[in-house]
Amino acid sequence: MSPSYRTPDEVNALQERIHFLEEALEANAYAMDVLASTTAIFGDTDRNRSPELIIQNTIEAIRRLLPAQDMAVYILDNDCSFNLAHQEHPDTLEPDLAGIVEQLIEDGQFAWALHQNHPVCLPSPVAEESIMLHVISTRTRIRGMFVARFRQAQLQRYEMILSTLTMVLFNTAYALESADLFQMMDRRQKALQRITERQSRELLHHMSHDSLTNLPNRMLFSDRLSQAIERHAGSPDHVALILLDLDNFKRTNDSLGHRAGDELIRKVAQDLSDLLDQARERSGRRLRTTLSRLGGDEFGILVEDALGLEGIVRLVTDVVRKTATERQIFEQPVVSSVSCGIAVYPYDGENADTLLGNADAAMYEAKQRGRNGFRFYTQDLNSRTFRHFELENELGQAIANDQLVLHYQPKVALDSGRILGAEALIRWQHPTLGLLPPSHFIDLAEDMTLIEEIGEWVLRQVCRDLQSLRVAPEQLPRIAINVSARQLRQPDLAGDFHRIIGDAGIPPRCIELELTESTIVDDPQGALRVFQRLRELGMSLAVDDFGTGHASLMQLKQLPADTLKIDRSFVMDLDQGDGHSQIVRAIILMARTLGLDVIAEGVETARQAEILQELDCHTAQGYLYSRPVPFGEFRTWLRDAVALPTATA
């Protein structure tokens, strides 16, 4: 037989081998094509990184590689559980592939396959079928499991390209890893965006609202006022601007402390908000209002679409009436009221700044007229407001320019007219306005926080005047000076006063400090603390304006005071009938019971002086004896030992 001769069996085997190689070559070429397209597993060009899309692209690639009857993908979740994420033909083949996998999990073969880095073929419950499992994992982390069902004959034909399946699933694992990372970054970015947006809103709110009351601040209020003016330009409707300021707020702040002042501001803000809510409900039409805290104790109310000027008057009347009430501030009763100024567009200004300035001028006028009320803006208010601001600037220079002076009003013995001492009363020798009484500038000094400096100046000047008498210390008269509530809150008022008196060489008994009853009522503990310290240093203490502040008997008993001064409002009607003397009699009796001296203020007639003597009051001051006079005149009276009032009649 020649070597080239082949038997039929050999020829058939060779043909089968050639056919197998051709199929393998075709399959390998297909595999290379699939590998070239595996980038699709990582998502589309729109950066879609969803696990569902990755699994879908993976299945499409594997379907081109292997003719599986059924395929499924299980994904490992954060709780380390395998969940079925995709199945090719659910409920169409028996038994169900998912059921087969559950059995493999129970048998432990599923867990064994997880640790293999190649396809694992296991027997199927169906004859001539195999179940393939292939882990989906990166080099460090298992992401899931691929499961497929094959006929054994088909699987044998594709053994050469199963390595391609490993590469596809390896890419799938990294794609899922990338998807997790992308989604985590996306969640973080969205969370950061939400935080940034919230912080931006909070920052905008903080910039446009008052932190104490959460009301719009001056910036936002001015913007809303400008918008309201634009909306109503050329229309017959009015835009009303109401500025309101708490009366005597500084006294509350100074006597009870800043925390109490803040609490009062919050309560007033809430009361005003409730009042405006009620006004909107009562109005038969749309009423726009904006309440703002402009700063300190100043509020602003913007009113649009009110029922004419009459509606504005009704609203501001309610504001004044309902804010004038007693509130409990840290268990202390505090009575507050407001002064309001009103400017109306377009009559009182055509822009926000002009309206604000004119409403402020009207508010100042309301304060000047006794507070607890309101005023509409009028043209002549601007000149008065300018004069007020000019006075503020000039007061700041008054001490440096030596424009402050003291006048002395004698205190006399009612039985003899002998001068027992005096009260030092400050005056401002204004270069153009002349001699101004304290009512013209003391409130300004309180607002400008100059009262402490002025108080020290008064004490130093009294000491200088007493030094100029050049008499023995025991012959020096007692001089009373007034102490304000703001001075009472100085950290070491007693120590500062004691140093000033000591430096001047004046006996402490020659200085009597007068504190009004209302100040004592506002801050009884502060008054008690300061009074005790001053008393220890040897100074005399007097309660001024007694009968007007409603101090309790217990408060007076606790205070280490020496003298009660009966307010002039009780003295002025003494000669109008017996009924008017009963209050004075009661005050004098109470003072004697507490061991206090009594002095009557504002005595202007001889009959008043006689009645006071009959009521057991021995000391007085008032115009009957003398108006406050310059120290030179008072010094002459002391030197000549004159008796008042005959010497000054």
Short mmCIF file of C-alpha atoms in Angstrom, two decimals, residues 20-36 64-66 157-165:
data_model
loop_
_atom_site.label_atom_id
_atom_site.label_comp_id
_atom_site.label_asym_id
_atom_site.label_seq_id
_atom_site.Cartn_x
_atom_site.Cartn_y
_atom_site.Cartn_z
CA PHE A 20 -13.77 21.16 13.77
CA LEU A 21 -10.77 23.38 13.11
CA GLU A 22 -12.81 25.55 10.77
CA GLU A 23 -15.51 25.93 13.40
CA ALA A 24 -12.90 26.64 16.07
CA LEU A 25 -11.26 29.23 13.83
CA GLU A 26 -14.61 30.83 13.20
CA ALA A 27 -15.39 30.79 16.92
CA ASN A 28 -12.02 32.28 17.78
CA ALA A 29 -12.55 35.01 15.23
CA TYR A 30 -15.96 35.65 16.82
CA ALA A 31 -14.34 35.72 20.24
CA MET A 32 -11.81 38.29 19.08
CA ASP A 33 -14.66 40.38 17.74
CA VAL A 34 -16.46 40.12 21.07
CA LEU A 35 -13.33 41.07 23.01
CA ALA A 36 -12.85 44.08 20.76
CA ARG A 64 -22.53 36.02 20.82
CA LEU A 65 -19.92 33.68 22.29
CA LEU A 66 -21.90 30.75 23.61
CA ARG A 157 -17.54 22.43 20.75
CA TYR A 158 -16.79 25.77 22.49
CA GLU A 159 -14.19 24.69 25.00
CA MET A 160 -11.51 26.66 23.17
CA ILE A 161 -13.23 30.02 23.65
CA LEU A 162 -14.22 29.65 27.29
CA SER A 163 -11.16 31.70 28.20
CA THR A 164 -12.85 34.55 26.38
CA LEU A 165 -15.77 34.21 28.76
#
